[in-house]
Short mmCIF file of C-alpha atoms (C1' of nucleotides) and ligand atoms in Angstrom, two decimals:
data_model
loop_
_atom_site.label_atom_id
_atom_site.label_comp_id
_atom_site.label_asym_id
_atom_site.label_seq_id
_atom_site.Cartn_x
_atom_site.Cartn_y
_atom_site.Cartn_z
CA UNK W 1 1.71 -61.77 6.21
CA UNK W 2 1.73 -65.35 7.34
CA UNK W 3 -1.77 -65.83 7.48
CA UNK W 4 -2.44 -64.61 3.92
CA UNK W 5 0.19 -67.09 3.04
CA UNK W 6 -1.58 -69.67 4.58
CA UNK W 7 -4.86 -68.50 3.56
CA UNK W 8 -3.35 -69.07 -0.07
CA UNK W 9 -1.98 -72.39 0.72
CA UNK W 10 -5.57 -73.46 1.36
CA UNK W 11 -6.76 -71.96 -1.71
CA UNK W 12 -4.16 -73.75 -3.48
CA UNK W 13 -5.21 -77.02 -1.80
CA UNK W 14 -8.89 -76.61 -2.10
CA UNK W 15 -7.81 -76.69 -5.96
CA UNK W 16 -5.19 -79.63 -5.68
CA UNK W 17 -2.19 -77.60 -6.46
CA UNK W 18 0.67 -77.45 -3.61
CA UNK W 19 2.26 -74.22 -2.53
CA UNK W 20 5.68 -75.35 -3.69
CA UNK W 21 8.88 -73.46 -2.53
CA UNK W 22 8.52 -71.40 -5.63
CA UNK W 23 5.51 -70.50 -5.25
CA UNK W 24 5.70 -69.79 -1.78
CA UNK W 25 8.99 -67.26 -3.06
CA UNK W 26 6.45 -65.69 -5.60
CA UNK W 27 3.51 -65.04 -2.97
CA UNK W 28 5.92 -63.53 -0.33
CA UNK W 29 7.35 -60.85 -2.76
CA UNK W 30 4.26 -60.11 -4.55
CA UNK W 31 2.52 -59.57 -0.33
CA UNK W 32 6.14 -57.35 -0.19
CA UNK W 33 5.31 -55.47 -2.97
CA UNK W 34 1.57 -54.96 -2.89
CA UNK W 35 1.63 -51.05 -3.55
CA UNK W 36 3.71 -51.67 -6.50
CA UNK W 37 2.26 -52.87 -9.77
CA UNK W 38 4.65 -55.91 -10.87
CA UNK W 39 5.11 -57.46 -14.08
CA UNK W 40 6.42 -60.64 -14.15
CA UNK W 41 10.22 -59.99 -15.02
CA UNK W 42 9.74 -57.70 -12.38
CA UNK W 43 8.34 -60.10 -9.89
CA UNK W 44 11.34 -62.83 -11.29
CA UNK W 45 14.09 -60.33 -10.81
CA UNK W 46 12.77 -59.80 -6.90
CA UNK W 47 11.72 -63.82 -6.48
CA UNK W 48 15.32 -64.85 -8.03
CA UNK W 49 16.67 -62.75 -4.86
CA UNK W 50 15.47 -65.33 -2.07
CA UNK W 51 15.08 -68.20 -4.79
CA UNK W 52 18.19 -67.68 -6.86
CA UNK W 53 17.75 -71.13 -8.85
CA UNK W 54 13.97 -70.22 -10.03
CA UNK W 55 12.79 -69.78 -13.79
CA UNK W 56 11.06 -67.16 -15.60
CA UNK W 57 8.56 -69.82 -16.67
CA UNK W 58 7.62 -70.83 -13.21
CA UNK W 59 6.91 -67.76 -12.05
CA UNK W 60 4.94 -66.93 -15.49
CA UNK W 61 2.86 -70.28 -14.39
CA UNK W 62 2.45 -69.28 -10.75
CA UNK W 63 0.93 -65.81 -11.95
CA UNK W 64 -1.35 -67.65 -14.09
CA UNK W 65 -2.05 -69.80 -11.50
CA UNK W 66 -2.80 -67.07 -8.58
CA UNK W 67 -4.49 -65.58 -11.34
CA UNK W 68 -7.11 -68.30 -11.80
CA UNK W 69 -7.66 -68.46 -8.39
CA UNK W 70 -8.19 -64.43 -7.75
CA UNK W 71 -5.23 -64.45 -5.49
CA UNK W 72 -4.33 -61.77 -8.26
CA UNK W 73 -5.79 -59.59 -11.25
CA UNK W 74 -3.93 -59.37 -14.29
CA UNK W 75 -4.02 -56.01 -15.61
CA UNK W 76 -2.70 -54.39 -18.24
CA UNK W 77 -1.92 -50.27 -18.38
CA UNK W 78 -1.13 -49.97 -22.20
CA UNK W 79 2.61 -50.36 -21.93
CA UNK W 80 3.36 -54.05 -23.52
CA UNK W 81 3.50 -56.13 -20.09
CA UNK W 82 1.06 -57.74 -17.92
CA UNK W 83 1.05 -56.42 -14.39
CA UNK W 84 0.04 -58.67 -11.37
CA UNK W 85 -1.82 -56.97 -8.83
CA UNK W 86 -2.82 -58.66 -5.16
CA UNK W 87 -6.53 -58.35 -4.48
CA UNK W 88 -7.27 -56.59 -1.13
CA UNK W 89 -7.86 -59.04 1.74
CA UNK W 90 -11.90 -59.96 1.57
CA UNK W 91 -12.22 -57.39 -1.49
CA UNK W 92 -15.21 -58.87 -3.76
CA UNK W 93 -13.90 -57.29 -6.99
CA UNK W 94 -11.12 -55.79 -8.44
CA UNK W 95 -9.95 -52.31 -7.20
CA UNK W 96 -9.37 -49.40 -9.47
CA UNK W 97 -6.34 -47.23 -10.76
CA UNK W 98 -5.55 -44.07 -11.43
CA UNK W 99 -3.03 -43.75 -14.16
CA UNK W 100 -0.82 -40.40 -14.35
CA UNK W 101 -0.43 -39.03 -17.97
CA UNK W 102 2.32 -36.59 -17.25
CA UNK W 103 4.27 -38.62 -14.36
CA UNK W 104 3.30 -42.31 -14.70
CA UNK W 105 2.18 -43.26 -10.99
CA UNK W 106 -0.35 -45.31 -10.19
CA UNK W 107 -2.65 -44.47 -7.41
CA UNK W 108 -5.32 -47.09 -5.95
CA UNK W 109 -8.78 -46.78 -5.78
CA UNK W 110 -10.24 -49.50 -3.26
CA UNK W 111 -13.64 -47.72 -2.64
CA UNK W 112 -16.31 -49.93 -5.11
CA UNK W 113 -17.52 -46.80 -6.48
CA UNK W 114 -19.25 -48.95 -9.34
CA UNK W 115 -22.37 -50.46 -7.46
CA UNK W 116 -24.88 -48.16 -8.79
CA UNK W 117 -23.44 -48.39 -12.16
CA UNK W 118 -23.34 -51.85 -12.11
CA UNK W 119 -26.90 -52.32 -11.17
CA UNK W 120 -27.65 -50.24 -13.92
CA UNK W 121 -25.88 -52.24 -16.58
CA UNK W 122 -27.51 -55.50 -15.13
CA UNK W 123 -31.25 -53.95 -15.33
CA UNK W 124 -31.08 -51.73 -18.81
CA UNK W 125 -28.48 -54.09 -20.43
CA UNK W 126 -29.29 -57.32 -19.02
CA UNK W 127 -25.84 -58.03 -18.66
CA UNK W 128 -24.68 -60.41 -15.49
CA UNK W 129 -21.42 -58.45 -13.85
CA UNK W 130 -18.98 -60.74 -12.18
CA UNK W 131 -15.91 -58.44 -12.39
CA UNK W 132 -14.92 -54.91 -13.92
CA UNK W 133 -11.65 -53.43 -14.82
CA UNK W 134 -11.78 -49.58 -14.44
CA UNK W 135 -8.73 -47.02 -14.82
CA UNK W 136 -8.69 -43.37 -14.82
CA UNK W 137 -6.48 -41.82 -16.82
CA UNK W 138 -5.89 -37.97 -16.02
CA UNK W 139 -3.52 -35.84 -13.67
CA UNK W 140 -2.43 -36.73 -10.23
CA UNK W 141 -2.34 -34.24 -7.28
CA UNK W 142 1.51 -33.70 -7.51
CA UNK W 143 1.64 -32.79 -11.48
CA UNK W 144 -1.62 -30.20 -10.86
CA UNK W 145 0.73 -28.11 -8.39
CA UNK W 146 3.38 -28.66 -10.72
CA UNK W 147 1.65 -27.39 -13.95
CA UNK W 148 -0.82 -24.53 -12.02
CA UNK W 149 3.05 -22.88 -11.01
CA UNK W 150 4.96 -23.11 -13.90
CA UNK F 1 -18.43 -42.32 -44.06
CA UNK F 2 -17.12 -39.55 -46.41
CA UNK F 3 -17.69 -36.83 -44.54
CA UNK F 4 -16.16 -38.62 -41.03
CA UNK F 5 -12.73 -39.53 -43.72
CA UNK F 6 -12.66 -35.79 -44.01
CA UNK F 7 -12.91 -34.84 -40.24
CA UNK F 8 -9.79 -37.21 -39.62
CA UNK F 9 -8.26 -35.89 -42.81
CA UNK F 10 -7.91 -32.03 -41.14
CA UNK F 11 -7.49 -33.69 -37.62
CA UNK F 12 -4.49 -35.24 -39.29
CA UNK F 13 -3.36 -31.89 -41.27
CA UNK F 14 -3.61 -29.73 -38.25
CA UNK F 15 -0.98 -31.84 -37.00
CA UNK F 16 0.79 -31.45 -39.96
CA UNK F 17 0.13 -35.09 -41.32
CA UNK F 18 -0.68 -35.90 -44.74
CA UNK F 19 -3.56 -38.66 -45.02
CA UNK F 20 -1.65 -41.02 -47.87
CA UNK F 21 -3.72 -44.12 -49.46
CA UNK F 22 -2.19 -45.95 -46.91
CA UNK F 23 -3.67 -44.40 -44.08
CA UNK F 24 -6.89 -43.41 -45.60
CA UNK F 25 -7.38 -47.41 -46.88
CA UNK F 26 -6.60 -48.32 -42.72
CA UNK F 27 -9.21 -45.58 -41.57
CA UNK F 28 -11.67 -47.21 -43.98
CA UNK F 29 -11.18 -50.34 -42.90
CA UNK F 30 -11.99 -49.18 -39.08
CA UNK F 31 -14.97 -47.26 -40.27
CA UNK F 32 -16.36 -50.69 -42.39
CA UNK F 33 -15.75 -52.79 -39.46
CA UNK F 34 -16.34 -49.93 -36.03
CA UNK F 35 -18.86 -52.55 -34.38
CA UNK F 36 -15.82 -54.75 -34.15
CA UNK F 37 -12.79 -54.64 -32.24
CA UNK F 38 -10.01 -55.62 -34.70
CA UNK F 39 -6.10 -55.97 -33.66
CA UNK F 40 -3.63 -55.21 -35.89
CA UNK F 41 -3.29 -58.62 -37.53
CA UNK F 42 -7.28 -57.90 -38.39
CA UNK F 43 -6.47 -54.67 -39.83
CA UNK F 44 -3.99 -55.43 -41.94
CA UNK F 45 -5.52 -58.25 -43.76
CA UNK F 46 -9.06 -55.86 -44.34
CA UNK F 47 -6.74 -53.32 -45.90
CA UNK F 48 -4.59 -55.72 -47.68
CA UNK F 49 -8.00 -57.02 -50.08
CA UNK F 50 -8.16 -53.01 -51.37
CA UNK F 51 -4.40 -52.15 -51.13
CA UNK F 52 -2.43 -55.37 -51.45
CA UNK F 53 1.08 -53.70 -51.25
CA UNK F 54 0.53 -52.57 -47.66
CA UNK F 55 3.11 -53.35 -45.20
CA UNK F 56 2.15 -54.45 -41.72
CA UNK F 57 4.67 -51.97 -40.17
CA UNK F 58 2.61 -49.33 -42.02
CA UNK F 59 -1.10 -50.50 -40.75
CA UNK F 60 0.66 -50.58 -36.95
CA UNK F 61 2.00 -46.83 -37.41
CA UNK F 62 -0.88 -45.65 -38.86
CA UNK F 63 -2.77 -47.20 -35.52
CA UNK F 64 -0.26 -45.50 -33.29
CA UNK F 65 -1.08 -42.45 -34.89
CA UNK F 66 -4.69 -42.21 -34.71
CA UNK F 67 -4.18 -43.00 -31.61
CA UNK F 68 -2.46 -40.26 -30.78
CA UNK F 69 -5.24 -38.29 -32.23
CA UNK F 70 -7.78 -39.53 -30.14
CA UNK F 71 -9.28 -41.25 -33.56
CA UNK F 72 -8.84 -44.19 -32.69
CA UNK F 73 -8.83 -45.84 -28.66
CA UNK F 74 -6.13 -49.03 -27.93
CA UNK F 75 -7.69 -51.48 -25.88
CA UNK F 76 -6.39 -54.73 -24.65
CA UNK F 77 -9.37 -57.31 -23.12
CA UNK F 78 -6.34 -59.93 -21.91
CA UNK F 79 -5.60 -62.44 -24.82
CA UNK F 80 -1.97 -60.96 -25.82
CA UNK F 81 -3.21 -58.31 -28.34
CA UNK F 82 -4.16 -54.67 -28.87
CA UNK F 83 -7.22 -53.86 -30.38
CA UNK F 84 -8.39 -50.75 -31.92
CA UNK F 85 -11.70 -49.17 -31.37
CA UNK F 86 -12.67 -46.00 -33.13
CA UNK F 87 -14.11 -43.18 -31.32
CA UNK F 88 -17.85 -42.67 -31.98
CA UNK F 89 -18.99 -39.29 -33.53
CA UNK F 90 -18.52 -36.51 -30.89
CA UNK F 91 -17.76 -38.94 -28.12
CA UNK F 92 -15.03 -36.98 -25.46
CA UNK F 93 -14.48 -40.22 -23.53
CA UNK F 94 -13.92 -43.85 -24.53
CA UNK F 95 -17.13 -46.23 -24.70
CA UNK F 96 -17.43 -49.26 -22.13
CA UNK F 97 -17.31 -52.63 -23.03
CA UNK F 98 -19.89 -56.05 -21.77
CA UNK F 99 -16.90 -59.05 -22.03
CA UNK F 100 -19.19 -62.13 -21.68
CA UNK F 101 -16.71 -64.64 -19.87
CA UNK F 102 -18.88 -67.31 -21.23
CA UNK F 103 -18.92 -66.94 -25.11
CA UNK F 104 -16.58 -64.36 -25.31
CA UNK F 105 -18.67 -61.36 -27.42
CA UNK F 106 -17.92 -57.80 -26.45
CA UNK F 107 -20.97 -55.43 -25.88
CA UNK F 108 -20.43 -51.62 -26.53
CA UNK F 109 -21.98 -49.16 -24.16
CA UNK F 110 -22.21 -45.72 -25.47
CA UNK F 111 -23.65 -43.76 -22.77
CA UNK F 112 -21.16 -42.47 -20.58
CA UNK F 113 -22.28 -43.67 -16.87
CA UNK F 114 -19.03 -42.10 -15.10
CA UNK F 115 -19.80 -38.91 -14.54
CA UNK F 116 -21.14 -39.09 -10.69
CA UNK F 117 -18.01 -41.13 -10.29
CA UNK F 118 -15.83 -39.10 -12.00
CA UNK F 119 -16.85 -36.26 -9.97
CA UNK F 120 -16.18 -38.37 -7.12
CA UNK F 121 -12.86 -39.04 -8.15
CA UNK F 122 -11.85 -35.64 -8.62
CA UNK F 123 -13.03 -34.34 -5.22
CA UNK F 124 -11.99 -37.07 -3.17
CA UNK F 125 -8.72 -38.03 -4.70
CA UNK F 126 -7.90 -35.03 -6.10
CA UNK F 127 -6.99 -36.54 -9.50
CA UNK F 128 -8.11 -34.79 -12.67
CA UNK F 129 -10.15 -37.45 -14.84
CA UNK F 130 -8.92 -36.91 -18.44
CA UNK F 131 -10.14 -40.59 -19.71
CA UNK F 132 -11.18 -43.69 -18.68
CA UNK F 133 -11.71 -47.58 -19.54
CA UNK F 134 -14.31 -49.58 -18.25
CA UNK F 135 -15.18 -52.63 -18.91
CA UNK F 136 -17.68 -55.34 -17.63
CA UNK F 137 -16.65 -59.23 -17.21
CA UNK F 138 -19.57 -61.54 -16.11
CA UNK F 139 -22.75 -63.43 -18.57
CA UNK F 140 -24.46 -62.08 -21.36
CA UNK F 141 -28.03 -61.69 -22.26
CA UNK F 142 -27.12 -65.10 -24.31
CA UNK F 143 -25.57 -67.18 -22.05
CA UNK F 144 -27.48 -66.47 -19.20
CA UNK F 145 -30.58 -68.07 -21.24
CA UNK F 146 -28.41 -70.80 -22.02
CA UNK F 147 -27.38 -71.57 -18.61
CA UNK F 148 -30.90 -70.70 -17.05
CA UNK F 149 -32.34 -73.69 -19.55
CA UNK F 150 -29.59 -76.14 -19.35
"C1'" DT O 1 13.37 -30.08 -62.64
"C1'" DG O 2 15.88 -30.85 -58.39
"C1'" DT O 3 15.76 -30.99 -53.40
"C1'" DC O 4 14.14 -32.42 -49.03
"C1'" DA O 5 11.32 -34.32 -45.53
"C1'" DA O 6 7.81 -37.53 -44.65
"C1'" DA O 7 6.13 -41.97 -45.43
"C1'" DT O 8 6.40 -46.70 -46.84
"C1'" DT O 9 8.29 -51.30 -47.65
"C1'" DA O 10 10.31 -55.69 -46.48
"C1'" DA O 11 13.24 -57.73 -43.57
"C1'" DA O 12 15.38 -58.20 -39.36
"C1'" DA O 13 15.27 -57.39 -34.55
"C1'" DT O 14 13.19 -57.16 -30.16
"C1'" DC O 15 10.42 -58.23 -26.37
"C1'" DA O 16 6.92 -60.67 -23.74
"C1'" DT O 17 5.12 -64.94 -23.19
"C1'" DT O 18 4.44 -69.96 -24.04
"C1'" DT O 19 5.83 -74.47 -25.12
"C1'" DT O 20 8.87 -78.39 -24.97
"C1'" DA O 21 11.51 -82.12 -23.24
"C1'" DA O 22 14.25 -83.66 -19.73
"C1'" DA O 23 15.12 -83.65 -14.81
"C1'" DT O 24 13.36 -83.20 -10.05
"C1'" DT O 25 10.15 -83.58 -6.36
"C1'" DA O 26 6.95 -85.50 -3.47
"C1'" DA O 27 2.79 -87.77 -2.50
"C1'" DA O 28 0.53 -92.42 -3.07
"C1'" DA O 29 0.78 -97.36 -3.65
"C1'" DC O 30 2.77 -101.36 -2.73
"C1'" DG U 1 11.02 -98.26 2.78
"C1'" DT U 2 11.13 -98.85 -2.05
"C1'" DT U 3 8.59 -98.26 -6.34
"C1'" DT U 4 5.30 -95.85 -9.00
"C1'" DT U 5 3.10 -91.95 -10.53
"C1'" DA U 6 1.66 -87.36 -11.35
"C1'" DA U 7 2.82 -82.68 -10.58
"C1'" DT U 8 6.28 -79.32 -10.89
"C1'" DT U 9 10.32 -77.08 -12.34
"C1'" DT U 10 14.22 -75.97 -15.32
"C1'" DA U 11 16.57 -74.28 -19.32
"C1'" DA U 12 16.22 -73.82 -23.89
"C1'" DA U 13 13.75 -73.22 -27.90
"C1'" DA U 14 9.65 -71.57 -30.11
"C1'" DT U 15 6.08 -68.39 -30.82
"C1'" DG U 16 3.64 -64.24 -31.62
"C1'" DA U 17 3.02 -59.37 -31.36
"C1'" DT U 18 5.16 -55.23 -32.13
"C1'" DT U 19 9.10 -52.17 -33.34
"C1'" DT U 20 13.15 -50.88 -35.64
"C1'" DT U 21 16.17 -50.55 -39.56
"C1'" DA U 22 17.86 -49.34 -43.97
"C1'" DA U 23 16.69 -48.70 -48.46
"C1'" DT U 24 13.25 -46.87 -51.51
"C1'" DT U 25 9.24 -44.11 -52.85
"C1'" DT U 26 6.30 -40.16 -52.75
"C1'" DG U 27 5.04 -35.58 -53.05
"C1'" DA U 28 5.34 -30.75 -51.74
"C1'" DC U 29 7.71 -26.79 -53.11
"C1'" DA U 30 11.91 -23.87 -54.20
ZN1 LIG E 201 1.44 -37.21 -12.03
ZN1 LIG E 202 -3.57 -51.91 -8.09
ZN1 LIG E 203 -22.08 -64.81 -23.78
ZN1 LIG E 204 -15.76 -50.86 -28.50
#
DNA sequence: TGTCAAATTAAAATCATTTTAAATTAAAAC
DNA sequence: GTTTTAATTTAAAATGATTTTAATTTGACA
């Protein structure tokens, strides 16, 4: 936990921005949380528990921020509201989801699984990849069992 | 284009929805403009030059409905809105998307490219693929001549 | 023709996000 | 160590997309 924090920091740094108390707040409960999918009233509602005093603005700007800097990807699953998702430590790109249509979970995927694909879209489409959002919408494990016995 | 109206004309009526002016006027508009990816706001004013009494409320509904039908597939590429893409002819899953980071077009890729994954995804996660979105952020064909010569 | 449900309109409401202006903080300059 | 300065934060207001509401219209069909 700590040395992702200060890992950040010198990202941070390296850009000329400070890890300020509030953002600090923000990192520590989005590393807390990094299963979940927050958005950012979520992530305010959880920050405003250590940092009480902190507004909803800041920690829009600190998202934004991380964001920029690929501390975090900003996805979005369709609902209105941006989530903010931690990359994996060392991960190159952006992991993938699995969205449940009958329950609403949200499994992770942090396998590549795209490298061929990608190679392919470079050669026949001459298109440079730098990033790729991919989510799978379909039925989970749990809601299979559930519809196969009722 | 007439025969494609009529398809979504008996999707809608096996649903038990009537296709009024309204609705066919917004499904013309999406099948005038299907290389694009128009939000809303777009859609409305395209309808608005044939059928000037059309309420925005009505153009959103209408979206949420086709979407429901599979006619039509919401997208979001990160600035705040939805788009709406309309399925190609026969297609059972969404088309990918090339976002060039650079100049900001939007590619389509038809061919489907998943499938190995997809298989992969069902027999190691156990999750039953249903739909998907993909799409591609990095430097177009364009922009990486630009760069290359600059 | 009269009835009823579905659909539409225009306006207001809501919700997420951004902007603003004033106040605070903290590093840099003196 | 005080002053200056730029970055940051706050709280409130503004914005922009989308949804809801209530009143009206439309059109099938009894
Ligand atoms: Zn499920
Ligand atoms: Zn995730
Ligand atoms: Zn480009
Ligand atoms: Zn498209």
């Amino acid at each position: 936990m700590e040395h992702r924090i200060e890992k950040i920091k010198k990202q941070l740094h390296s850009q000329s921005y400070k890890l300020t108390p509030q953002r600090e707040a923000t990192v520590r409960v989005l590393l807390e949380h990094e299963e979940d999918h927050l958005s950012a009233e979520d992530v305010y509602l959880l920050v405003k528990e250590k940092a009480p005093e902190i507004g909803l603005a800041t920690v829009y700007r600190t998202l934004e921020l991380l964001s920029e800097l690929k501390v975090v990807d900003k996805i979005n699953f369709g609902d209105g509201v941006s989530r903010y998702d931690l990359r994996k430590e060392g991960a190159e790109h952006f992991h993938h989801h699995l969205v449940c249509v009958e329950c609403g979970s949200v499994e992770e995927i942090e396998e590549d699984l795209l490298t061929d694909v990608e190679s392919q879209v470079e050669r026949d489409w001459g298109f440079q990849v730098k990033d790729h959002r991919l989510t799978f919408h379909g039925i989970c494990k749990k809601c299979q069992v559930v519809t196969v016995n009722s």
